[in-house]
Amino acid sequence: RLVREGGGADPGITLIEDLHWMDGGSLAFLEQWVEAIGGARGLLLVNFRPEYHAEWMRKSYYQQL
């Protein structure tokens, strides 16, 4: 709910590093976050090793830099 409704008037930026080291519970939380952020004003910036892959990378709003 926090992601969808925003934390205020300005969009937020969240950085999560080293996704390849995340445990299962953290990955499940991240998947829910990615689902929620699609219609929100904000940026979720993550980094990971090249061999890391997740289903949410197929979302239309996902972009790899």
mmCIF file of C-alpha atoms in Angstrom:
data_model
loop_
_atom_site.group_PDB
_atom_site.id
_atom_site.type_symbol
_atom_site.label_atom_id
_atom_site.label_comp_id
_atom_site.label_asym_id
_atom_site.label_seq_id
_atom_site.Cartn_x
_atom_site.Cartn_y
_atom_site.Cartn_z
ATOM 1 C CA ARG A 1 0.000 0.000 0.000
ATOM 2 C CA LEU A 2 2.840 2.384 0.814
ATOM 3 C CA VAL A 3 4.329 1.953 -2.670
ATOM 4 C CA ARG A 4 1.002 2.395 -4.476
ATOM 5 C CA GLU A 5 -0.115 5.439 -2.501
ATOM 6 C CA GLY A 6 3.283 7.080 -2.374
ATOM 7 C CA GLY A 7 5.168 8.493 0.512
ATOM 8 C CA GLY A 8 4.263 12.097 -0.227
ATOM 9 C CA ALA A 9 3.980 14.557 -3.085
ATOM 10 C CA ASP A 10 7.396 13.775 -4.558
ATOM 11 C CA PRO A 11 8.265 10.448 -6.190
ATOM 12 C CA GLY A 12 10.738 8.311 -4.287
ATOM 13 C CA ILE A 13 13.812 6.375 -5.331
ATOM 14 C CA THR A 14 14.747 3.066 -3.737
ATOM 15 C CA LEU A 15 18.066 1.297 -4.329
ATOM 16 C CA ILE A 16 18.489 -2.401 -3.603
ATOM 17 C CA GLU A 17 21.933 -3.822 -4.228
ATOM 18 C CA ASP A 18 23.176 -7.338 -4.945
ATOM 19 C CA LEU A 19 19.866 -9.094 -5.640
ATOM 20 C CA HIS A 20 21.794 -12.282 -6.321
ATOM 21 C CA TRP A 21 22.478 -12.549 -2.537
ATOM 22 C CA MET A 22 18.854 -12.123 -1.374
ATOM 23 C CA ASP A 23 17.111 -14.889 0.564
ATOM 24 C CA GLY A 24 13.739 -16.328 -0.418
ATOM 25 C CA GLY A 25 11.665 -14.115 1.866
ATOM 26 C CA SER A 26 13.369 -10.960 0.623
ATOM 27 C CA LEU A 27 12.864 -12.023 -2.992
ATOM 28 C CA ALA A 28 9.157 -12.627 -2.332
ATOM 29 C CA PHE A 29 8.875 -9.135 -0.818
ATOM 30 C CA LEU A 30 10.689 -7.651 -3.832
ATOM 31 C CA GLU A 31 8.302 -9.412 -6.237
ATOM 32 C CA GLN A 32 5.323 -7.837 -4.460
ATOM 33 C CA TRP A 33 7.054 -4.457 -4.533
ATOM 34 C CA VAL A 34 7.635 -4.736 -8.292
ATOM 35 C CA GLU A 35 3.950 -5.578 -8.807
ATOM 36 C CA ALA A 36 2.905 -2.532 -6.773
ATOM 37 C CA ILE A 37 5.335 -0.024 -8.273
ATOM 38 C CA GLY A 38 4.005 -0.442 -11.826
ATOM 39 C CA GLY A 39 1.347 2.212 -11.326
ATOM 40 C CA ALA A 40 3.206 4.300 -8.769
ATOM 41 C CA ARG A 41 5.307 7.435 -9.004
ATOM 42 C CA GLY A 42 8.718 6.188 -8.061
ATOM 43 C CA LEU A 43 11.860 4.449 -9.166
ATOM 44 C CA LEU A 44 13.097 1.092 -7.943
ATOM 45 C CA LEU A 45 16.763 0.740 -8.874
ATOM 46 C CA VAL A 46 18.417 -2.646 -8.395
ATOM 47 C CA ASN A 47 21.720 -4.233 -9.308
ATOM 48 C CA PHE A 48 22.666 -7.869 -9.735
ATOM 49 C CA ARG A 49 25.094 -10.203 -11.450
ATOM 50 C CA PRO A 50 24.508 -11.014 -15.143
ATOM 51 C CA GLU A 51 23.303 -14.554 -14.375
ATOM 52 C CA TYR A 52 20.441 -13.284 -12.161
ATOM 53 C CA HIS A 53 16.985 -13.572 -13.747
ATOM 54 C CA ALA A 54 13.483 -13.031 -12.377
ATOM 55 C CA GLU A 55 9.968 -13.137 -13.830
ATOM 56 C CA TRP A 56 9.406 -9.445 -13.045
ATOM 57 C CA MET A 57 12.109 -8.578 -15.591
ATOM 58 C CA ARG A 58 9.453 -9.272 -18.266
ATOM 59 C CA LYS A 59 7.214 -6.435 -17.057
ATOM 60 C CA SER A 60 6.534 -3.656 -19.545
ATOM 61 C CA TYR A 61 7.864 -1.080 -17.082
ATOM 62 C CA TYR A 62 11.169 -2.921 -16.493
ATOM 63 C CA GLN A 63 14.202 -1.419 -18.180
ATOM 64 C CA GLN A 64 17.795 -2.565 -17.941
ATOM 65 C CA LEU A 65 20.472 0.120 -18.077
#
